[in-house]
């Protein structure tokens, strides 16, 4: 049986583009279909524009701090339209780069909505293509609960294109996106509230990290509401939104931004035409080779709901391309010790186990912690503190987890992740000479375990 393509990729996001490009470079005949934007969530409505907005938000602190070093700086104001316009220009540039990457590697790029017709056939806006393998890499989509007034909310796709900066904003959620955007809005000068339904945001992160971020955010102008759930949202005549909470309290804002998780983007994908099973959470179920229950169809990235992080999707795309077309180089993705950062202000970064998880897994742990005011603030009255923590297995001395809240935490944690992957013990941390003066050296000078 001959097919139009060896591999047909649905979705040109991080994972899909990586798989398509490398499969083509290994000699496969590849097509990728994309109906929205090249680069997917990460490039268009995720990591990249978010990080640009986080940079923008941090200037407020930088301007203030610069005065303690003698700079005569007065921030006259912030122009949202300029930020969004420049951000859009940069994203368009990246879209172009993605297009070139695909075309230069010999991938057939099809602009249109792809729908599965059968186990080997895809329809793109009325044109059918056959392929030996089909890779579903369609990603996710913001999920907003069904509350009265849902139509008035802004989701994590729309937030990147708001025409005006909201003067008053209520952020709902307690995950990555909620704390990041609460920091962005607050830094840019919006009157910001963050409401989370639980006791404390960032469930699953180390408790000390969560509490440290909480303390840091209390030092800002942000209002934090915990154990707080929205009952309904009513639009007022002046365009503002009145939000009523389940405990009877209410607040008036200009924007209600929902960041309550993401669902797999399965709409109109033609799943009814094939035998693809979903897992209990509604994501596409795959085995360790990313094979769905339809043997010719694979799936990677956010649509599988495993680890919703761009670098993971990239690794999965690479693994699929290698296994199908360069099997001698195949390496399974190692899901152990995946480092991650939350670009709240201050940043969080972490790799390995939280103290709670390590104890729950049966480890007898020793914990090393440090909290200190960064040297950069020493000439100012700014009170932000850095937090660092090591979770160590007493039996083997291996460092099980490393956590930080503070400037550039992600930059620092990447190197520590390499050390942890290499099996670093606390003794190796202790034997490592610090780089002075940095905040990072604290990680190799913590000697006294906490009680
Ligand atoms: P998360 O899964 O991180 O967080 C969702 C939050 O919404 C949780 O606090 C959850 O509460 C809350 N929530 C869920 N349902 C409801 C509801 N019905 N009502 C009220 N609150 C609700 O999702 P995000 O949307 O923040 O981000 C999606 C994913 O994208 C992340 O998990 C992450 O993998 C990825 N991402 C990564 C980033 C990075 O690497 N820096 C940045 C942004 C996103 P509870 O905890 O109680 O369940």
Short mmCIF file of C-alpha atoms and ligand atoms in Angstrom, two decimals:
data_model
loop_
_atom_site.label_atom_id
_atom_site.label_comp_id
_atom_site.label_asym_id
_atom_site.label_seq_id
_atom_site.Cartn_x
_atom_site.Cartn_y
_atom_site.Cartn_z
CA UNK A 1 0.00 0.00 0.00
CA UNK A 2 1.43 3.37 -0.88
CA UNK A 3 0.55 6.59 0.90
CA UNK A 4 0.85 10.27 0.02
CA UNK A 5 3.13 10.77 3.04
CA UNK A 6 5.20 8.71 5.45
CA UNK A 7 4.14 11.01 8.28
CA UNK A 8 1.25 13.45 8.53
CA UNK A 9 1.47 15.77 11.52
CA UNK A 10 -1.65 17.57 12.74
CA UNK A 11 -0.62 20.75 14.54
CA UNK A 12 2.46 22.91 14.03
CA UNK A 13 3.19 23.67 17.67
CA UNK A 14 6.36 22.85 19.56
CA UNK A 15 6.00 19.05 19.41
CA UNK A 16 4.53 18.81 15.91
CA UNK A 17 7.12 21.05 14.28
CA UNK A 18 9.99 19.22 16.00
CA UNK A 19 8.68 15.82 14.85
CA UNK A 20 7.96 17.01 11.30
CA UNK A 21 11.32 18.75 10.78
CA UNK A 22 13.42 15.91 12.09
CA UNK A 23 11.39 13.20 10.34
CA UNK A 24 11.90 15.08 7.06
CA UNK A 25 15.61 15.49 7.77
CA UNK A 26 15.81 11.71 8.27
CA UNK A 27 14.46 11.29 4.74
CA UNK A 28 10.74 10.82 5.43
CA UNK A 29 8.07 12.39 3.21
CA UNK A 30 6.22 14.62 5.69
CA UNK A 31 3.25 16.98 5.79
CA UNK A 32 2.10 19.18 8.64
CA UNK A 33 -1.30 20.84 8.80
CA UNK A 34 -1.97 23.92 10.90
CA UNK A 35 -5.17 25.96 11.02
CA UNK A 36 -4.14 28.72 13.39
CA UNK A 37 -0.58 29.89 13.93
CA UNK A 38 2.85 28.37 13.44
CA UNK A 39 4.63 27.63 16.70
CA UNK A 40 1.47 26.76 18.60
CA UNK A 41 0.61 27.89 22.11
CA UNK A 42 4.20 28.44 23.25
CA UNK A 43 5.10 30.92 20.53
CA UNK A 44 1.75 32.64 20.10
CA UNK A 45 -0.22 32.58 23.34
CA UNK A 46 2.11 31.06 25.89
CA UNK A 47 5.73 30.94 26.99
CA UNK A 48 7.20 33.49 24.58
CA UNK A 49 4.75 36.41 24.77
CA UNK A 50 4.24 35.73 28.49
CA UNK A 51 7.97 36.04 29.17
CA UNK A 52 8.08 39.31 27.22
CA UNK A 53 5.23 40.61 29.39
CA UNK A 54 7.02 39.46 32.55
CA UNK A 55 10.09 41.43 31.46
CA UNK A 56 7.86 44.47 30.90
CA UNK A 57 6.31 44.09 34.34
CA UNK A 58 9.65 43.92 36.13
CA UNK A 59 10.75 47.37 34.96
CA UNK A 60 8.70 49.03 37.66
CA UNK A 61 10.94 47.50 40.34
CA UNK A 62 14.05 48.13 38.26
CA UNK A 63 13.26 51.84 37.88
CA UNK A 64 12.72 52.16 41.63
CA UNK A 65 15.86 50.23 42.46
CA UNK A 66 18.03 52.19 40.05
CA UNK A 67 17.53 55.30 42.22
CA UNK A 68 19.38 53.61 45.09
CA UNK A 69 22.38 53.37 42.75
CA UNK A 70 22.20 57.06 41.95
CA UNK A 71 20.18 57.02 38.74
CA UNK A 72 17.76 59.87 38.31
CA UNK A 73 14.98 57.84 36.71
CA UNK A 74 11.35 58.77 36.67
CA UNK A 75 8.96 56.32 35.00
CA UNK A 76 6.44 58.60 33.30
CA UNK A 77 4.02 55.84 32.46
CA UNK A 78 3.48 52.57 30.69
CA UNK A 79 1.88 52.14 27.28
CA UNK A 80 0.09 48.82 26.89
CA UNK A 81 -0.48 49.34 23.15
CA UNK A 82 3.26 49.66 22.52
CA UNK A 83 4.01 46.46 24.42
CA UNK A 84 1.31 44.49 22.59
CA UNK A 85 2.32 45.91 19.20
CA UNK A 86 6.01 45.12 19.70
CA UNK A 87 5.16 41.72 21.10
CA UNK A 88 2.99 40.97 18.04
CA UNK A 89 5.79 42.02 15.68
CA UNK A 90 8.20 39.68 17.44
CA UNK A 91 5.73 36.79 17.34
CA UNK A 92 5.16 37.35 13.61
CA UNK A 93 8.93 37.18 13.14
CA UNK A 94 8.99 33.87 15.00
CA UNK A 95 6.05 32.56 12.95
CA UNK A 96 8.15 33.31 9.86
CA UNK A 97 11.13 31.47 11.29
CA UNK A 98 8.98 28.42 11.99
CA UNK A 99 7.66 28.50 8.42
CA UNK A 100 11.19 28.67 7.01
CA UNK A 101 12.38 25.87 9.28
CA UNK A 102 9.62 23.60 8.06
CA UNK A 103 9.93 24.45 4.39
CA UNK A 104 13.73 24.31 4.41
CA UNK A 105 13.63 20.85 5.93
CA UNK A 106 11.37 19.69 3.10
CA UNK A 107 8.10 19.48 5.04
CA UNK A 108 4.87 20.11 3.10
CA UNK A 109 3.09 22.83 5.05
CA UNK A 110 -0.69 22.83 4.68
CA UNK A 111 -2.64 25.77 6.06
CA UNK A 112 -6.03 24.53 7.11
CA UNK A 113 -8.03 22.51 9.58
CA UNK A 114 -7.12 18.83 9.61
CA UNK A 115 -9.65 16.16 10.49
CA UNK A 116 -9.11 12.43 10.81
CA UNK A 117 -11.09 10.50 8.19
CA UNK A 118 -9.78 7.03 8.99
CA UNK A 119 -6.66 5.41 10.43
CA UNK A 120 -4.52 6.55 7.48
CA UNK A 121 -6.43 9.50 6.01
CA UNK A 122 -6.62 13.16 6.94
CA UNK A 123 -8.91 15.79 5.44
CA UNK A 124 -7.59 19.34 5.26
CA UNK A 125 -10.36 21.74 4.29
CA UNK A 126 -11.86 19.28 1.79
CA UNK A 127 -8.63 17.82 0.39
CA UNK A 128 -7.76 14.29 1.54
CA UNK A 129 -4.26 12.97 2.18
CA UNK A 130 -3.11 9.50 3.17
CA UNK A 131 -0.17 8.71 5.41
CA UNK A 132 1.47 5.64 6.88
CA UNK A 133 1.70 7.36 10.27
CA UNK A 134 -0.40 10.21 11.60
CA UNK A 135 0.84 12.27 14.53
CA UNK A 136 -1.71 14.24 16.54
CA UNK A 137 0.01 17.22 18.16
CA UNK A 138 -2.91 19.63 18.45
CA UNK A 139 -2.14 20.87 21.96
CA UNK A 140 -4.58 22.29 24.45
CA UNK A 141 -7.04 25.11 24.91
CA UNK A 142 -7.94 27.23 27.94
CA UNK A 143 -10.67 25.77 30.09
CA UNK A 144 -13.15 28.08 31.79
CA UNK A 145 -15.74 26.61 34.18
CA UNK A 146 -19.38 26.98 33.33
CA UNK A 147 -20.42 29.83 35.63
CA UNK A 148 -23.11 32.44 35.00
CA UNK A 149 -21.38 35.31 33.19
CA UNK A 150 -18.71 33.07 31.64
CA UNK A 151 -19.10 34.99 28.36
CA UNK A 152 -17.58 38.09 29.99
CA UNK A 153 -14.28 36.51 31.02
CA UNK A 154 -10.88 36.75 29.34
CA UNK A 155 -9.01 33.47 28.87
CA UNK A 156 -5.29 32.80 28.52
CA UNK A 157 -5.44 33.07 24.72
CA UNK A 158 -7.35 36.34 24.68
CA UNK A 159 -5.23 38.00 27.37
CA UNK A 160 -2.37 38.47 24.90
CA UNK A 161 -4.52 40.63 22.64
CA UNK A 162 -6.40 42.86 25.06
CA UNK A 163 -6.78 46.24 23.37
CA UNK A 164 -6.38 48.13 26.62
CA UNK A 165 -4.68 47.45 29.90
CA UNK A 166 -7.40 46.76 32.46
CA UNK A 167 -7.30 49.25 35.30
CA UNK A 168 -8.72 46.65 37.69
CA UNK A 169 -8.25 42.95 37.06
CA UNK A 170 -9.32 39.81 38.90
CA UNK A 171 -7.26 36.71 38.12
CA UNK A 172 -8.93 33.38 38.86
CA UNK A 173 -6.86 30.24 39.47
CA UNK A 174 -3.82 29.16 41.40
CA UNK A 175 -1.61 27.49 38.81
CA UNK A 176 1.27 28.63 36.64
CA UNK A 177 -0.71 30.99 34.45
CA UNK A 178 -2.68 32.62 37.27
CA UNK A 179 0.33 33.57 39.41
CA UNK A 180 2.34 34.62 36.37
CA UNK A 181 -0.34 36.92 35.02
CA UNK A 182 -1.24 38.30 38.44
CA UNK A 183 2.43 39.37 38.63
CA UNK A 184 2.35 40.80 35.10
CA UNK A 185 -0.76 42.90 35.69
CA UNK A 186 0.45 44.02 39.10
CA UNK A 187 3.87 44.98 37.75
CA UNK A 188 2.33 46.92 34.89
CA UNK A 189 0.23 48.92 37.33
CA UNK A 190 -3.23 47.34 37.12
CA UNK A 191 -5.09 47.08 40.40
CA UNK A 192 -4.76 43.30 40.71
CA UNK A 193 -6.61 40.65 42.70
CA UNK A 194 -5.83 36.95 42.60
CA UNK A 195 -8.55 34.55 43.73
CA UNK A 196 -7.86 30.86 44.26
CA UNK A 197 -10.34 28.22 45.37
CA UNK A 198 -7.91 26.44 47.73
CA UNK A 199 -5.87 27.31 50.82
CA UNK A 200 -2.77 28.43 48.94
CA UNK A 201 -1.85 28.61 45.25
CA UNK A 202 0.57 26.32 43.33
CA UNK A 203 -0.72 23.03 44.63
CA UNK A 204 1.94 20.35 44.17
CA UNK A 205 4.89 22.73 44.59
CA UNK A 206 7.00 22.56 47.74
CA UNK A 207 5.05 24.05 50.65
CA UNK A 208 7.89 26.38 51.65
CA UNK A 209 8.06 27.69 48.10
CA UNK A 210 4.33 28.36 48.06
CA UNK A 211 4.49 30.11 51.40
CA UNK A 212 7.52 32.18 50.42
CA UNK A 213 5.81 33.38 47.24
CA UNK A 214 2.73 34.18 49.33
CA UNK A 215 4.83 36.34 51.67
CA UNK A 216 6.50 38.10 48.74
CA UNK A 217 3.19 38.86 47.03
CA UNK A 218 1.83 40.27 50.29
CA UNK A 219 4.59 42.91 50.03
CA UNK A 220 3.15 44.08 46.69
CA UNK A 221 -0.08 45.95 46.00
CA UNK A 222 -1.79 42.75 44.92
CA UNK A 223 -4.89 41.54 46.78
CA UNK A 224 -4.91 37.79 47.46
CA UNK A 225 -8.13 35.89 48.05
CA UNK A 226 -7.90 32.23 49.10
CA UNK A 227 -10.69 29.68 49.60
CA UNK A 228 -12.54 31.86 47.18
CA UNK A 229 -14.79 30.67 44.36
CA UNK A 230 -16.70 32.74 41.83
CA UNK A 231 -20.49 32.42 41.88
CA UNK A 232 -21.38 34.69 38.97
CA UNK A 233 -20.21 37.63 36.89
CA UNK A 234 -22.52 40.46 35.83
CA UNK A 235 -21.71 43.09 33.26
CA UNK A 236 -22.61 46.61 34.33
CA UNK A 237 -23.85 49.42 32.08
CA UNK A 238 -20.46 51.15 32.21
CA UNK A 239 -18.81 47.96 30.89
CA UNK A 240 -17.29 46.97 34.23
CA UNK A 241 -17.78 43.48 35.64
CA UNK A 242 -19.32 42.78 39.00
CA UNK A 243 -18.06 39.50 40.42
CA UNK A 244 -19.97 37.77 43.19
CA UNK A 245 -18.13 35.12 45.18
CA UNK A 246 -19.73 32.07 46.78
CA UNK A 247 -19.08 33.49 50.26
CA UNK A 248 -21.28 36.46 49.40
CA UNK A 249 -18.49 39.00 48.89
CA UNK A 250 -18.23 40.86 45.61
CA UNK A 251 -15.85 43.06 43.68
CA UNK A 252 -16.02 45.34 40.64
CA UNK A 253 -13.29 45.03 38.01
CA UNK A 254 -12.66 45.77 34.34
CA UNK A 255 -11.35 42.32 33.45
CA UNK A 256 -11.85 38.85 34.90
CA UNK A 257 -9.00 36.67 33.71
CA UNK A 258 -9.53 32.92 34.04
CA UNK A 259 -6.50 30.63 34.27
CA UNK A 260 -8.12 27.43 35.43
CA UNK A 261 -6.25 24.82 33.43
CA UNK A 262 -6.25 23.64 29.85
CA UNK A 263 -8.17 20.92 28.05
CA UNK A 264 -7.04 18.89 25.02
CA UNK A 265 -7.96 20.59 21.74
CA UNK A 266 -10.03 17.74 20.27
CA UNK A 267 -12.80 19.84 18.71
CA UNK A 268 -13.73 18.72 15.20
CA UNK A 269 -10.69 16.43 14.99
CA UNK A 270 -12.73 13.51 13.59
CA UNK A 271 -12.10 11.26 16.58
CA UNK A 272 -15.42 9.55 15.86
CA UNK A 273 -13.89 8.17 12.62
CA UNK A 274 -11.04 6.33 14.32
CA UNK A 275 -10.45 4.10 17.31
CA UNK A 276 -8.59 6.52 19.59
CA UNK A 277 -9.24 6.07 23.30
CA UNK A 278 -9.13 8.94 25.76
CA UNK A 279 -7.89 8.66 29.33
CA UNK A 280 -9.99 9.46 32.39
CA UNK A 281 -9.16 13.16 32.19
CA UNK A 282 -10.23 13.28 28.53
CA UNK A 283 -6.73 13.51 27.01
CA UNK A 284 -5.59 11.14 24.25
CA UNK A 285 -4.26 7.96 25.86
CA UNK A 286 -0.87 6.84 24.54
CA UNK A 287 1.61 4.11 25.41
CA UNK A 288 5.31 4.65 26.05
CA UNK A 289 5.91 4.97 22.30
CA UNK A 290 3.17 7.64 21.97
CA UNK A 291 1.01 5.12 20.13
CA UNK A 292 -2.75 5.61 20.53
CA UNK A 293 -5.18 2.70 20.50
CA UNK A 294 -5.31 3.21 16.70
CA UNK A 295 -1.95 1.70 15.77
CA UNK A 296 -1.11 4.05 12.88
CA UNK A 297 -1.91 7.17 14.91
CA UNK A 298 0.43 8.67 17.50
CA UNK A 299 -0.01 11.63 19.82
CA UNK A 300 2.41 13.86 21.71
CA UNK A 301 2.45 17.03 23.77
CA UNK A 302 -0.37 18.75 25.63
CA UNK A 303 -3.10 16.73 23.91
CA UNK A 304 -1.87 13.69 25.85
CA UNK A 305 -1.99 15.64 29.14
CA UNK A 306 1.18 14.04 30.53
CA UNK A 307 3.48 16.98 31.25
CA UNK A 308 2.21 20.20 29.70
CA UNK A 309 5.57 21.84 29.09
CA UNK A 310 7.13 22.91 25.78
CA UNK A 311 10.51 21.22 26.29
CA UNK A 312 8.71 17.95 27.00
CA UNK A 313 6.70 18.23 23.77
CA UNK A 314 9.95 18.95 21.91
CA UNK A 315 11.57 15.85 23.38
CA UNK A 316 8.53 13.75 22.52
CA UNK A 317 8.51 15.05 18.93
CA UNK A 318 12.16 14.15 18.57
CA UNK A 319 11.59 10.68 20.04
CA UNK A 320 8.77 9.97 17.59
CA UNK A 321 10.79 11.16 14.58
CA UNK A 322 13.75 9.04 15.59
CA UNK A 323 11.78 5.91 16.40
CA UNK A 324 9.90 5.98 13.11
CA UNK A 325 12.68 7.06 10.79
CA UNK A 326 16.07 6.79 12.53
CA UNK A 327 15.49 3.97 14.99
CA UNK A 328 19.20 3.40 15.60
CA UNK A 329 19.30 6.83 17.32
CA UNK A 330 16.08 6.36 19.30
CA UNK A 331 16.19 7.39 22.95
CA UNK A 332 13.06 7.33 25.08
CA UNK A 333 12.14 10.58 26.79
CA UNK A 334 13.27 10.60 30.40
CA UNK A 335 10.44 12.09 32.47
CA UNK A 336 12.43 11.97 35.69
CA UNK A 337 13.69 15.23 37.20
CA UNK A 338 12.06 17.65 34.76
CA UNK A 339 12.99 21.16 35.89
CA UNK A 340 10.32 23.84 35.67
CA UNK A 341 9.92 27.55 36.35
CA UNK A 342 6.97 29.74 37.18
CA UNK A 343 7.59 33.26 35.92
CA UNK A 344 5.77 34.97 38.73
CA UNK A 345 7.53 38.01 40.20
CA UNK A 346 9.59 36.79 41.98
CA UNK A 347 10.29 33.72 39.81
CA UNK A 348 10.05 30.18 41.09
CA UNK A 349 12.14 27.30 39.78
CA UNK A 350 12.27 23.74 40.89
CA UNK A 351 13.65 20.33 40.00
CA UNK A 352 12.96 17.02 41.66
CA UNK A 353 10.84 16.24 44.68
CA UNK A 354 9.18 18.65 47.06
CA UNK A 355 9.84 17.90 50.72
CA UNK A 356 6.24 16.68 51.07
CA UNK A 357 6.50 14.38 48.06
CA UNK A 358 9.86 12.99 49.18
CA UNK A 359 8.41 12.13 52.61
CA UNK A 360 5.30 10.65 51.01
CA UNK A 361 7.55 8.49 48.81
CA UNK A 362 9.12 7.05 51.96
CA UNK A 363 12.42 8.91 51.97
CA UNK A 364 13.96 9.96 55.24
CA UNK A 365 14.96 13.49 54.30
CA UNK A 366 17.27 16.20 55.49
CA UNK A 367 16.29 19.69 54.44
CA UNK A 368 18.56 22.68 53.91
CA UNK A 369 16.96 26.10 53.57
CA UNK A 370 18.07 29.66 53.21
CA UNK A 371 16.25 32.96 52.94
CA UNK A 372 18.15 36.18 52.37
CA UNK A 373 17.91 39.66 50.91
CA UNK A 374 19.69 39.81 47.54
CA UNK A 375 22.83 41.96 47.39
CA UNK A 376 21.29 43.95 44.53
CA UNK A 377 18.74 45.40 46.94
CA UNK A 378 21.25 46.29 49.67
CA UNK A 379 21.37 50.01 48.81
CA UNK A 380 17.59 50.28 48.66
CA UNK A 381 14.74 49.81 51.09
CA UNK A 382 13.20 47.03 48.94
CA UNK A 383 12.50 44.02 51.09
CA UNK A 384 12.23 41.13 48.60
CA UNK A 385 13.90 37.95 49.85
CA UNK A 386 15.30 34.99 47.97
CA UNK A 387 14.43 31.49 49.14
CA UNK A 388 16.44 28.34 48.44
CA UNK A 389 15.92 24.78 49.54
CA UNK A 390 17.57 21.40 49.10
CA UNK A 391 15.80 18.14 49.91
CA UNK A 392 18.36 15.41 50.58
CA UNK A 393 17.92 11.65 51.03
CA UNK A 394 19.57 10.80 54.36
CA UNK A 395 20.27 7.21 53.33
CA UNK A 396 22.23 7.97 50.16
CA UNK A 397 23.03 11.71 50.55
CA UNK A 398 21.49 12.21 47.11
CA UNK A 399 19.83 15.57 46.45
CA UNK A 400 16.22 14.68 45.66
CA UNK A 401 14.87 18.16 45.10
CA UNK A 402 16.03 21.71 44.69
CA UNK A 403 13.76 24.75 44.93
CA UNK A 404 14.18 28.47 44.60
CA UNK A 405 12.10 31.62 44.70
CA UNK A 406 13.94 34.68 43.47
CA UNK A 407 15.31 36.56 40.46
CA UNK A 408 16.37 34.40 37.52
CA UNK A 409 15.51 31.22 39.39
CA UNK A 410 14.91 29.42 36.07
CA UNK A 411 18.33 30.39 34.72
CA UNK A 412 19.97 28.97 37.80
CA UNK A 413 17.89 25.80 38.11
CA UNK A 414 18.76 24.54 34.63
CA UNK A 415 22.35 23.86 35.72
CA UNK A 416 21.26 22.29 38.98
CA UNK A 417 18.94 20.00 37.01
CA UNK A 418 22.01 18.68 35.16
CA UNK A 419 23.69 17.98 38.51
CA UNK A 420 20.63 16.16 39.83
CA UNK A 421 20.33 14.11 36.61
CA UNK A 422 23.97 13.13 37.17
CA UNK A 423 23.02 11.90 40.65
CA UNK A 424 24.66 14.69 42.66
CA UNK A 425 24.87 14.15 46.40
CA UNK A 426 24.81 16.87 49.03
CA UNK A 427 28.54 16.19 49.48
CA UNK A 428 29.10 17.10 45.81
CA UNK A 429 27.18 20.35 46.34
CA UNK A 430 29.37 21.03 49.41
CA UNK A 431 32.57 20.24 47.49
CA UNK A 432 31.63 22.64 44.70
CA UNK A 433 33.28 26.06 44.98
CA UNK A 434 30.83 28.94 44.84
CA UNK A 435 30.86 31.83 42.38
CA UNK A 436 31.17 34.97 44.43
CA UNK A 437 29.25 37.19 44.84
CA UNK A 438 26.12 35.57 43.47
CA UNK A 439 22.86 34.37 44.93
CA UNK A 440 23.53 30.99 43.34
CA UNK A 441 26.54 30.28 45.58
CA UNK A 442 24.10 29.83 48.45
CA UNK A 443 23.19 26.45 46.95
CA UNK A 444 26.73 25.18 47.63
CA UNK A 445 27.16 26.79 51.03
CA UNK A 446 24.11 25.59 52.94
CA UNK A 447 25.62 23.45 55.72
CA UNK A 448 23.14 23.28 58.58
CA UNK A 449 20.02 21.18 58.10
CA UNK A 450 16.76 22.70 59.31
CA UNK A 451 15.24 21.18 62.36
P1 LIG B 1 -2.73 24.64 36.13
O1 LIG B 1 -3.19 23.25 35.97
O2 LIG B 1 -1.31 24.92 36.46
O3 LIG B 1 -3.61 25.35 37.23
C1 LIG B 1 -4.99 25.41 37.14
C2 LIG B 1 -5.49 26.16 38.35
O4 LIG B 1 -6.87 26.43 38.19
C3 LIG B 1 -5.32 25.38 39.63
O5 LIG B 1 -4.94 26.26 40.64
C4 LIG B 1 -6.71 24.82 39.87
O6 LIG B 1 -7.01 24.64 41.22
C5 LIG B 1 -7.57 25.92 39.31
N1 LIG B 1 -8.87 25.46 38.84
C6 LIG B 1 -9.12 24.41 38.03
N2 LIG B 1 -10.44 24.31 37.81
C7 LIG B 1 -11.04 25.31 38.49
C8 LIG B 1 -12.37 25.73 38.65
N3 LIG B 1 -13.37 25.09 38.07
N4 LIG B 1 -12.62 26.81 39.44
C9 LIG B 1 -11.61 27.45 40.05
N5 LIG B 1 -10.30 27.11 39.92
C10 LIG B 1 -10.03 26.05 39.15
O7 LIG B 1 -3.20 25.35 34.80
P2 LIG B 1 -2.81 26.71 34.10
O8 LIG B 1 -4.03 27.10 33.37
O9 LIG B 1 -2.20 27.68 35.03
O10 LIG B 1 -1.67 26.25 33.08
C11 LIG B 1 -1.85 25.10 32.26
C12 LIG B 1 -0.57 24.35 32.10
O11 LIG B 1 0.29 25.05 31.22
C13 LIG B 1 0.25 24.23 33.39
O12 LIG B 1 -0.12 23.12 34.16
C14 LIG B 1 1.65 24.08 32.89
O13 LIG B 1 1.93 22.73 32.66
C15 LIG B 1 1.64 24.87 31.59
N6 LIG B 1 2.28 26.17 31.79
C16 LIG B 1 3.62 26.21 32.06
C17 LIG B 1 4.25 27.41 32.27
C18 LIG B 1 5.70 27.45 32.59
O14 LIG B 1 6.38 26.48 32.33
N7 LIG B 1 6.19 28.55 33.17
C19 LIG B 1 3.53 28.67 32.21
C20 LIG B 1 2.13 28.53 31.95
C21 LIG B 1 1.56 27.31 31.75
P3 LIG B 1 -6.58 23.34 42.06
O15 LIG B 1 -5.11 23.48 42.33
O16 LIG B 1 -7.41 23.47 43.30
O17 LIG B 1 -6.92 22.17 41.21
#
